[in-house]
Each structure stands twice: as C-alpha cells, then as structure tokens.
PDB file of C-alpha atoms in Angstrom:
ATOM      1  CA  UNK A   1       0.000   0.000   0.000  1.00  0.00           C
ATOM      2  CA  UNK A   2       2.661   2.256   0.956  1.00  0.00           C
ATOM      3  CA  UNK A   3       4.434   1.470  -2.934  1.00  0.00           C
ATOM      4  CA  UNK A   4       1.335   2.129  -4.773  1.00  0.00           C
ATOM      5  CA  UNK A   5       0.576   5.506  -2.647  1.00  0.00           C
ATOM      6  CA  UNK A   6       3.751   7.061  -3.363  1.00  0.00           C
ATOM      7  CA  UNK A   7       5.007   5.675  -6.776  1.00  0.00           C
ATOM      8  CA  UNK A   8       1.368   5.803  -8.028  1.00  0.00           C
ATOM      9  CA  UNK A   9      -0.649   3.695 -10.651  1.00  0.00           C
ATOM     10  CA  UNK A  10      -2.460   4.353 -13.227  1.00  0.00           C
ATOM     11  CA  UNK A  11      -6.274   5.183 -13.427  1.00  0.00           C
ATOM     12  CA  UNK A  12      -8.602   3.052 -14.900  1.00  0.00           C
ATOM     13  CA  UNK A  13     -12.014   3.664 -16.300  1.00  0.00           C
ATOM     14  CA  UNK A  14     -14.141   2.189 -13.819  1.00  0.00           C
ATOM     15  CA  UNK A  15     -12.205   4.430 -11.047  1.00  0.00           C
ATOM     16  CA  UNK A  16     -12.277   7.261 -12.851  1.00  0.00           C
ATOM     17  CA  UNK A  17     -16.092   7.388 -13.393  1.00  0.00           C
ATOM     18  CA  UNK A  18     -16.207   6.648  -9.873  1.00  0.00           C
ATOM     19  CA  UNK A  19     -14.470  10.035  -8.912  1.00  0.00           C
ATOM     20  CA  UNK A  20     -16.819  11.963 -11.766  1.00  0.00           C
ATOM     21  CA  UNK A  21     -19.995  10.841  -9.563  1.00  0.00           C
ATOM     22  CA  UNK A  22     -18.288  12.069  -6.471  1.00  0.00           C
ATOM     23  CA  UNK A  23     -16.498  14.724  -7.682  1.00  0.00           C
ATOM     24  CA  UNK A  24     -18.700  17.757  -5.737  1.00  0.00           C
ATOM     25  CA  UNK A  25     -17.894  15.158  -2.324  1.00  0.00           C
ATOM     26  CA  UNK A  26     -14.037  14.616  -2.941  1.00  0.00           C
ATOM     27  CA  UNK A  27     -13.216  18.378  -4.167  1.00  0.00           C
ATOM     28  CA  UNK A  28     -15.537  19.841  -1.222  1.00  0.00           C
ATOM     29  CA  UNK A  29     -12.487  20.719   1.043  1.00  0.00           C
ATOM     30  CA  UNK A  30      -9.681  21.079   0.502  1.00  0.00           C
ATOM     31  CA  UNK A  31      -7.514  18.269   1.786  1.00  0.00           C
ATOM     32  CA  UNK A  32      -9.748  16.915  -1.275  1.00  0.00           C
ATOM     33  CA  UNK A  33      -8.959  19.268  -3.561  1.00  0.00           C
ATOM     34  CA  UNK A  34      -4.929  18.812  -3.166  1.00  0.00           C
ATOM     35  CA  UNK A  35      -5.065  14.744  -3.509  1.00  0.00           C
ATOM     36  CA  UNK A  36      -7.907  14.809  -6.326  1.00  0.00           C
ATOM     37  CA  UNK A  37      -7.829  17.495  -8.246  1.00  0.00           C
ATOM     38  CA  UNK A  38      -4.054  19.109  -7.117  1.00  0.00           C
ATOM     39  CA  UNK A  39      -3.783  20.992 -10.621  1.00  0.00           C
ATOM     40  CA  UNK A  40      -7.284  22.377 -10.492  1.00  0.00           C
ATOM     41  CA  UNK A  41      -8.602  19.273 -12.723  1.00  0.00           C
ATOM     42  CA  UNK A  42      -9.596  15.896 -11.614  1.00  0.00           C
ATOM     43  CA  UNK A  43      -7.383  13.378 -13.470  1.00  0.00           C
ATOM     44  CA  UNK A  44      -8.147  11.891 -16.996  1.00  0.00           C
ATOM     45  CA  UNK A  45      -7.695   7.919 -17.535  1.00  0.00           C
ATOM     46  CA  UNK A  46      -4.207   6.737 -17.650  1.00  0.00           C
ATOM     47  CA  UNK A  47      -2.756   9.556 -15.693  1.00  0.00           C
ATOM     48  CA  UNK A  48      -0.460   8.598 -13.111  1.00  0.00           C
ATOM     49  CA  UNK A  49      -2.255   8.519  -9.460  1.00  0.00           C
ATOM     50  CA  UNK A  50       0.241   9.375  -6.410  1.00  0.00           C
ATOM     51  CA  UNK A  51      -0.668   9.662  -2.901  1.00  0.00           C
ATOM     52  CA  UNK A  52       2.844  11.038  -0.850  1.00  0.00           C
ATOM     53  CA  UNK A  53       1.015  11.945   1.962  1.00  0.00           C
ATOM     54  CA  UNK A  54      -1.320   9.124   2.202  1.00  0.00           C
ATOM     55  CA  UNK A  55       2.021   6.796   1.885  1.00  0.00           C
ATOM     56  CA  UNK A  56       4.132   9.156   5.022  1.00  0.00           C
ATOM     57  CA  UNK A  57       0.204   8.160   7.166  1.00  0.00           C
ATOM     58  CA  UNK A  58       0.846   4.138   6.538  1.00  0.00           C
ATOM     59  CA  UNK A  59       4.463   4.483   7.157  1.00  0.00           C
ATOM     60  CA  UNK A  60       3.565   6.321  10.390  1.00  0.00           C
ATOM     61  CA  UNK A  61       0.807   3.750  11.521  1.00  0.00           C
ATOM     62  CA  UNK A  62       3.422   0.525  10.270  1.00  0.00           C
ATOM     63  CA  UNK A  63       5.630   2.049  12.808  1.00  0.00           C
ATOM     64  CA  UNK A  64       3.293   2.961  15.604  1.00  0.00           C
ATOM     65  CA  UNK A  65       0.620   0.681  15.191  1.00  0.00           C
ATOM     66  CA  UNK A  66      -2.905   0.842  16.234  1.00  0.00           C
ATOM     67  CA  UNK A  67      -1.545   3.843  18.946  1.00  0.00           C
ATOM     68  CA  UNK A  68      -0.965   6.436  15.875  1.00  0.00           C
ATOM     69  CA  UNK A  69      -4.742   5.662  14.296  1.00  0.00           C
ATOM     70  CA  UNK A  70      -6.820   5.226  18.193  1.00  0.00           C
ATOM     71  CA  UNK A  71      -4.806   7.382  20.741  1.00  0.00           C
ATOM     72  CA  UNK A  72      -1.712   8.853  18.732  1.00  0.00           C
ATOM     73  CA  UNK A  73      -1.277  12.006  15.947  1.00  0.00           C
ATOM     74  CA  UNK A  74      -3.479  10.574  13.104  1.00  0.00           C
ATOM     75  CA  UNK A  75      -6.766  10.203  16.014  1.00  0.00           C
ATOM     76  CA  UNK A  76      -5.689  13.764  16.731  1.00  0.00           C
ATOM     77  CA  UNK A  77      -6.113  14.927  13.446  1.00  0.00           C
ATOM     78  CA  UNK A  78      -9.370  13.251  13.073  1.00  0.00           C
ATOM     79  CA  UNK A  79     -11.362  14.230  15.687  1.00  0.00           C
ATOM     80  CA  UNK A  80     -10.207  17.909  14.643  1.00  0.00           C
ATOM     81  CA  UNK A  81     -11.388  17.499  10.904  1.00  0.00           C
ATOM     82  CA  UNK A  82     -14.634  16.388  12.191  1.00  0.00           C
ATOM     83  CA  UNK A  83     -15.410  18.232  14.773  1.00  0.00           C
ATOM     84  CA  UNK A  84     -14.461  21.415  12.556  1.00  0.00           C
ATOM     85  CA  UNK A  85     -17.750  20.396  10.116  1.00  0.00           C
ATOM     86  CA  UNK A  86     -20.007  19.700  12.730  1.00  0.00           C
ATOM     87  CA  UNK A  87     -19.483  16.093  13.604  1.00  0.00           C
ATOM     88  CA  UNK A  88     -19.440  14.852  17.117  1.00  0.00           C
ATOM     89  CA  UNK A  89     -16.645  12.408  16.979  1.00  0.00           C
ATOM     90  CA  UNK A  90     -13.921  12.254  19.854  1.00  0.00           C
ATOM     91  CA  UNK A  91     -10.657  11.359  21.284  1.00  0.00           C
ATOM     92  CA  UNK A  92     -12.735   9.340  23.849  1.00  0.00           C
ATOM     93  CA  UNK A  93     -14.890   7.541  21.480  1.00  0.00           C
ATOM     94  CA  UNK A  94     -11.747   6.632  19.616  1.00  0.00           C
ATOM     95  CA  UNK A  95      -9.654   5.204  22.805  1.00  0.00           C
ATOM     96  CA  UNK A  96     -13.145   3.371  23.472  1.00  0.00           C
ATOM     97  CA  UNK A  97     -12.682   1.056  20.472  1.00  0.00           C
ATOM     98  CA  UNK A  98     -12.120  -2.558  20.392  1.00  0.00           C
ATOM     99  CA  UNK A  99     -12.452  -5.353  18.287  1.00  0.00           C
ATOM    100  CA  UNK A 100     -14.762  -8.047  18.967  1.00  0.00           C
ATOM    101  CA  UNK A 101     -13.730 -11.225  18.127  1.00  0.00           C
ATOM    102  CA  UNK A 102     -16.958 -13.537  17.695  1.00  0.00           C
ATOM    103  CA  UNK A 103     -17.764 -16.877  16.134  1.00  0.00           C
ATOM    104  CA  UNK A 104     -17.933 -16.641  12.331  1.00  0.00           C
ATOM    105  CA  UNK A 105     -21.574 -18.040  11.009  1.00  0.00           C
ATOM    106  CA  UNK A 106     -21.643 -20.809   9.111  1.00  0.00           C
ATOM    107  CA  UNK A 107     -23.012 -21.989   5.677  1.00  0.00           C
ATOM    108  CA  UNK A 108     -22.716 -24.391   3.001  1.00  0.00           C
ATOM    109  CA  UNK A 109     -22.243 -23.314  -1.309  1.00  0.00           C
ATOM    110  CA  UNK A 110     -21.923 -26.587  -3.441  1.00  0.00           C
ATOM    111  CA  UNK A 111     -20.085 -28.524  -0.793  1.00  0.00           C
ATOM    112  CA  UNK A 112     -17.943 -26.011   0.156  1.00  0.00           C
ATOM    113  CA  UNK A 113     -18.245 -24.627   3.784  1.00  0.00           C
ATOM    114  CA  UNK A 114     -18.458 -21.121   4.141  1.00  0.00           C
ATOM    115  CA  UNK A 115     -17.616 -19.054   7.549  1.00  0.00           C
ATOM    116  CA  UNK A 116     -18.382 -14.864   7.698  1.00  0.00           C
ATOM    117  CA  UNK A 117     -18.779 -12.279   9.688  1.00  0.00           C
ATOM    118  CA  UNK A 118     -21.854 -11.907  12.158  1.00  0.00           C
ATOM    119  CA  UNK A 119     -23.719  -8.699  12.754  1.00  0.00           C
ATOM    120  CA  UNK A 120     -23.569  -5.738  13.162  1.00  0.00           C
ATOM    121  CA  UNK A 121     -21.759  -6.455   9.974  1.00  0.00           C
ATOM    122  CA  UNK A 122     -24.935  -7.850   7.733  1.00  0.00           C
ATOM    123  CA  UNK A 123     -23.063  -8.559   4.727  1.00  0.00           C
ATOM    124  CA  UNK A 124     -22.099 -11.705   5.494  1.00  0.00           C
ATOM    125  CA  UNK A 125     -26.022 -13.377   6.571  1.00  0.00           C
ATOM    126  CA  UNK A 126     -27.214 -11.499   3.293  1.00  0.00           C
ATOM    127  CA  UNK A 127     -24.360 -13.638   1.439  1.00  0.00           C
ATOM    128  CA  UNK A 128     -25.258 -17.064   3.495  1.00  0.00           C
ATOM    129  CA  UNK A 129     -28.889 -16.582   2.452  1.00  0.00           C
ATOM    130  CA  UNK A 130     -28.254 -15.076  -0.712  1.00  0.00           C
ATOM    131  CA  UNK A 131     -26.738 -18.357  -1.855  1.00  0.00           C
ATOM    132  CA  UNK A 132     -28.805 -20.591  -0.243  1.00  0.00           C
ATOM    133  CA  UNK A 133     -32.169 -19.240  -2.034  1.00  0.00           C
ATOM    134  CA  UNK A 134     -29.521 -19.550  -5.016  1.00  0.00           C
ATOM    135  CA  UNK A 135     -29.077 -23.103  -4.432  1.00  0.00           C
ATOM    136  CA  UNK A 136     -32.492 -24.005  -3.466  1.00  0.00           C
ATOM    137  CA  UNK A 137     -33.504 -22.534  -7.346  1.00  0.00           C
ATOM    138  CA  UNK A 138     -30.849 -24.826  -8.929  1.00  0.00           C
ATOM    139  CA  UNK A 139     -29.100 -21.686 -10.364  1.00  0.00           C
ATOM    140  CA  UNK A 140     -25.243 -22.928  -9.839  1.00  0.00           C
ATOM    141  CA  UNK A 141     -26.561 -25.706 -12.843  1.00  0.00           C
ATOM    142  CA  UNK A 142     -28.672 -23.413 -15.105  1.00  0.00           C
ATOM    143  CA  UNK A 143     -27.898 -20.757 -17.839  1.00  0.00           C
ATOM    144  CA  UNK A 144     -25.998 -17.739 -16.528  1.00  0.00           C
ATOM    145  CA  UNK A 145     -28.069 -14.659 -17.035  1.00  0.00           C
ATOM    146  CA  UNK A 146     -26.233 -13.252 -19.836  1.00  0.00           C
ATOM    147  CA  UNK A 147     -28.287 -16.275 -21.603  1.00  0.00           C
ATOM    148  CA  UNK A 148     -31.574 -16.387 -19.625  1.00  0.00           C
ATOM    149  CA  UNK A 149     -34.057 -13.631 -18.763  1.00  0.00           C
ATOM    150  CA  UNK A 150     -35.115 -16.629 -16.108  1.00  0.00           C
ATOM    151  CA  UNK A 151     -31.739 -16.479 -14.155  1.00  0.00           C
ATOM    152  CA  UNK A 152     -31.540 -12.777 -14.315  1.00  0.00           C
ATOM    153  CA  UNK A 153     -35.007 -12.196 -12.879  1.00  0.00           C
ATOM    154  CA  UNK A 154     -34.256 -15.184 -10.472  1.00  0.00           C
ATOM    155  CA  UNK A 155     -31.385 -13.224  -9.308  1.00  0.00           C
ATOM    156  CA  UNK A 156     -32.420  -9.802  -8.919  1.00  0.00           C
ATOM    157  CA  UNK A 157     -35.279 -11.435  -7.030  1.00  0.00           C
ATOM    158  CA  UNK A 158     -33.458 -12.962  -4.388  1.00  0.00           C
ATOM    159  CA  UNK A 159     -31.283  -9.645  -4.312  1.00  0.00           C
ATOM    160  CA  UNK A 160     -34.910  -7.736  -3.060  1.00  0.00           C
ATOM    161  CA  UNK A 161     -35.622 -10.429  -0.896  1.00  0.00           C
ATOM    162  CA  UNK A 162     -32.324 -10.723   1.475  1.00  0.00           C
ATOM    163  CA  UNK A 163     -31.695  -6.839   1.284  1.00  0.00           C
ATOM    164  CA  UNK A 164     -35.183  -6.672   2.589  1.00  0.00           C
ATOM    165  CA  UNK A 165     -34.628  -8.864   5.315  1.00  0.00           C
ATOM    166  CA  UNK A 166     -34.918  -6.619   8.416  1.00  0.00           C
ATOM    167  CA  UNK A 167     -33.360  -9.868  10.560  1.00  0.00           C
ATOM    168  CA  UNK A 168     -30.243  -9.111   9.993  1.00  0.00           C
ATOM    169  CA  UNK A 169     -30.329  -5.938  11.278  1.00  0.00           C
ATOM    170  CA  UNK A 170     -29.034  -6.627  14.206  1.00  0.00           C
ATOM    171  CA  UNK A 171     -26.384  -6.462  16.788  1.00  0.00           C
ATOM    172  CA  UNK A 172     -26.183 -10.517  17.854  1.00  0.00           C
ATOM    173  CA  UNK A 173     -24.147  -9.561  21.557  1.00  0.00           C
ATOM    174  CA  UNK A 174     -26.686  -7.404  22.343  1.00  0.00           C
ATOM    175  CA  UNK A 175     -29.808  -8.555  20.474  1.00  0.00           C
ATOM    176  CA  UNK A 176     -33.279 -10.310  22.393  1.00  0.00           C
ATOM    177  CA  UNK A 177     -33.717 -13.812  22.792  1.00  0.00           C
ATOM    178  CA  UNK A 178     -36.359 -13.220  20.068  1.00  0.00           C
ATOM    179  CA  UNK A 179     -34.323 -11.327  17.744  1.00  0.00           C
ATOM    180  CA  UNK A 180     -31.708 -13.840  17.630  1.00  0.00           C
ATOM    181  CA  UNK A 181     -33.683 -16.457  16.966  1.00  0.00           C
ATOM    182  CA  UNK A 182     -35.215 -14.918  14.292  1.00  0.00           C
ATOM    183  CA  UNK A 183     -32.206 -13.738  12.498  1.00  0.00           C
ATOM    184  CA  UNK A 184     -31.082 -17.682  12.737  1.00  0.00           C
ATOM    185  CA  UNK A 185     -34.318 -19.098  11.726  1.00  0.00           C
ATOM    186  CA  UNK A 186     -33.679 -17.110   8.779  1.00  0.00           C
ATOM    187  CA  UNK A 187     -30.355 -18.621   7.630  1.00  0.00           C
ATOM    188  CA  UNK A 188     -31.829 -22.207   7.790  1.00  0.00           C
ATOM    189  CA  UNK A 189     -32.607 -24.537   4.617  1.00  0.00           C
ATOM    190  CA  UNK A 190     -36.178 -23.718   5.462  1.00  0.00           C
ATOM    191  CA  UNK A 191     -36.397 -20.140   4.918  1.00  0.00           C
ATOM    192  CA  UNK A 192     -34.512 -20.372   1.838  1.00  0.00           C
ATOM    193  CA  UNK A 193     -36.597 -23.499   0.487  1.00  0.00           C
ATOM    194  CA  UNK A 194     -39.382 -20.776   1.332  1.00  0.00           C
ATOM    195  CA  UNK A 195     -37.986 -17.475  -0.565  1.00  0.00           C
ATOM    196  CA  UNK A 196     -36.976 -20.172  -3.779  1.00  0.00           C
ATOM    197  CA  UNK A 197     -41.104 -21.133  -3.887  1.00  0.00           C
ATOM    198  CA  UNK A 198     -41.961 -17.553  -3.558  1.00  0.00           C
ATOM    199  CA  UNK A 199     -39.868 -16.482  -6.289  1.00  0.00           C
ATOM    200  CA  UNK A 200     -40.605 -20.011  -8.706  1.00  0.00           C
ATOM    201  CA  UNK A 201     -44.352 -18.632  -7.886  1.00  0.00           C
ATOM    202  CA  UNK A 202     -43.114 -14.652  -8.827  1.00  0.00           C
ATOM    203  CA  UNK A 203     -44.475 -13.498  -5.472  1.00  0.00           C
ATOM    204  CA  UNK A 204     -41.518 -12.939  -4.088  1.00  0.00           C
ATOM    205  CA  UNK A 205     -41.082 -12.746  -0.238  1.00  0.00           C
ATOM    206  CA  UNK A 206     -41.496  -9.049   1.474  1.00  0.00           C
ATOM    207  CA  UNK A 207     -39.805  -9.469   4.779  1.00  0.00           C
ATOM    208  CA  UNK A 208     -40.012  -7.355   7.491  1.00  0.00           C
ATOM    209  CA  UNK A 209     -37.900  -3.989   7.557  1.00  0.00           C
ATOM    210  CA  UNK A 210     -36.310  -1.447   5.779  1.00  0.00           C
ATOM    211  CA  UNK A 211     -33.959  -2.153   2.646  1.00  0.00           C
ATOM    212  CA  UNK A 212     -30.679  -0.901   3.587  1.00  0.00           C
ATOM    213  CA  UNK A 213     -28.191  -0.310   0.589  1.00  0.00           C
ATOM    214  CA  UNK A 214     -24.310   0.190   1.022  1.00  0.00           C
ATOM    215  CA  UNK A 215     -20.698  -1.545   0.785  1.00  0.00           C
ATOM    216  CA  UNK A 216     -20.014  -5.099   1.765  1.00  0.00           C
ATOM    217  CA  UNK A 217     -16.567  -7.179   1.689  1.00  0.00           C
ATOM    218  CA  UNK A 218     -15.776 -10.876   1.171  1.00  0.00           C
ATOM    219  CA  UNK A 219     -13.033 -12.296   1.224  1.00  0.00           C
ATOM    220  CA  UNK A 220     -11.892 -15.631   0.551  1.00  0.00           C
ATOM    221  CA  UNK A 221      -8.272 -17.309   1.779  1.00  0.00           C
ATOM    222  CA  UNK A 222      -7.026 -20.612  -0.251  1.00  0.00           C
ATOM    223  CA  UNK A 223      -5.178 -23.193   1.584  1.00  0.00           C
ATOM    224  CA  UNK A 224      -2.107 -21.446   0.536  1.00  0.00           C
ATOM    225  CA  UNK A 225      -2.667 -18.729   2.092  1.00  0.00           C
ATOM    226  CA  UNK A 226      -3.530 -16.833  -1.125  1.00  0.00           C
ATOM    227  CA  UNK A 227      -5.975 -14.006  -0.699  1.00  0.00           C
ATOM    228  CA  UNK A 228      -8.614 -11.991  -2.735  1.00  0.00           C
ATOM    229  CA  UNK A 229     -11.441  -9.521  -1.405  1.00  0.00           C
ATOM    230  CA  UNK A 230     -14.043  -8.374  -3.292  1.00  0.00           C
ATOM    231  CA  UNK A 231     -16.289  -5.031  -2.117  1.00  0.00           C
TER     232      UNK A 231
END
C-alpha cells in the first residue's frame, strides 16, 4: 500500500467514473482538492495517481501501530477534521474502540463450507442466504443470465428479498432472545426453500424492515494462504 501511494498507478475507467460521480464530495475541502484534483482538474484515464502523503500516514501507523490511528497524531487529526464540520466524533470515542472477536456463522455453497462475519456487519447473513435461495432454485446448474431472462429475474429477485430482510439488522451480543432467533431461523434450509417457492411462484417474499443499501466485503483465503477480497 505504501508502494502504490507514493510511486502511483495508473487510473482506470471504472475508477475514474467513480471520482466523476463524487467529484462535488471529494473536491468539497480542501484536503480533497490537493489529492484529487491538485492541478485544479480531476485526473483523466491513464494519468499517473500518487498519494505522498497518504504513503508518510501508513508508514507512520506501520511504525506505531494501532496507537498512531486510536490514541496517537493521526486520532488527533481526526477528531479535529470532524469536529471542525459539525461532527461529534472524539478522542474518547476513539480510545473506546475494540475489536470483537466472535464466532464466524456458518453456511454451506456446493459442498464447500463457508464461515463470515456476524452482525452488526450484515453482509455476510445477506451472502449465506443469498446463496442458499440460489441453491435451493438450482441456479449454480442453469444458464448464466447473460443467456436467460429466467436467471436474471431469479437473481435480482433474491437480491430484493435478502436486502429486505430486516433480521439481519441486528447487533447478535446485544440482540433479544427473540431477535436472535429470528435472524437464525432465517439462515436455515427452510427459509430459503421458502424465498426459492416464492420467487418459482413470482411473489416474491417481502420481509419485514427497511432495505438498507451500502458496501459489503468478502473475502476468501485458499489453503495457501492466497488471498482476494471483493467489495
């Protein structure tokens, strides 16, 4: 990270179009304006993207660890930038973090077993039932949707039906008895049997609660220790 933030790489398309639709967020202030548009114009595909003072914050936080980010200069920093819009963040909240280490949930993809994250962090139940409902509607064996309007509609389907799936929403440490065994009842062959007889019947499920939308990672480790994450 620290190579690629001061040497650079080149912009690609995707990332590019990515910055166009944010461009009025990234250029708003102007710590924004220096990394993304330094020259008074936000980059052009190809062009050579350098971060030096992104790369002198991981070299500080490789040598001070966690300290530098929670308690040390960088947490210093931050608290300051937010506070000075408005925001409510502080040093305290900061020293006040921890990471909770809990057991991963379980599920099964075509024989393989899969282990994620439990909530707060929904991503990882939406995935479980996600391919589950999947399964249960035979999709791993039938046309991919670039060839059927079927498995296309099948898929967006079961999309709607786990974002809507209020269940998840939940913290499992601190949830009720109730909650919890809701949000479990949900990831069993069952409910997805359920969901796939919905959606064969197009009346697809609408579960309780709101749809939340926003950014989810997976990542998957081989027994070589190879890694790739997808967001």
């Amino acid at each position: 990270a620290i190579h690629f933030a001061r040497y650079g790489f080149p912009l690609y398309d995707v990332y590019v179009g990515n910055w166009q639709r944010r461009r009025d967020v990234l250029l708003r202030h102007p710590e924004g304006r220096e990394i993304f548009a330094h020259d008074g114009a936000v980059p052009e595909a190809g062009a050579l993207f350098r971060q030096p003072r992104l790369a002198g914050t991981l070299e500080q936080l490789a040598a001070e660890g966690a300290e530098y980010a929670y308690r040390g200069a960088w947490a210093r920093q931050l608290v300051a930038a937010v506070q000075g819009i408005g925001g409510r963040l502080d040093l305290e909240d900061l020293a006040r973090y921890e990471v909770r280490w809990e057991e991963p949930l379980t599920g099964t993809f075509r024989g393989y077993e899969i282990r994620t994250g439990v909530p707060p962090h929904y991503g990882g139940a939406w995935l479980l039932l996600a391919l589950a409902v999947a399964e249960a509607l035979e999709l791993p064996i039938r046309p991919d949707r670039f060839q059927s309007a079927g498995t296309l509609y099948d898929e967006i389907q079961i999309s709607k039906a786990v974002m809507e799936a209020g269940e998840f929403l939940i913290d499992i440490r601190h949830a009720s008895a109730e909650a919890r065994e809701a949000f479990h009842r949900l990831l069993t062959p069952t409910a997805a049997a359920e969901i796939a007889r919905q959606i064969r019947q197009h009346s697809p499920p609408g579960l309780e609660g709101p749809t939340v939308t926003g950014s989810h990672n997976v990542a998957a480790i081989d027994e070589a220790g190879n890694l790739i994450a997808a967001t």
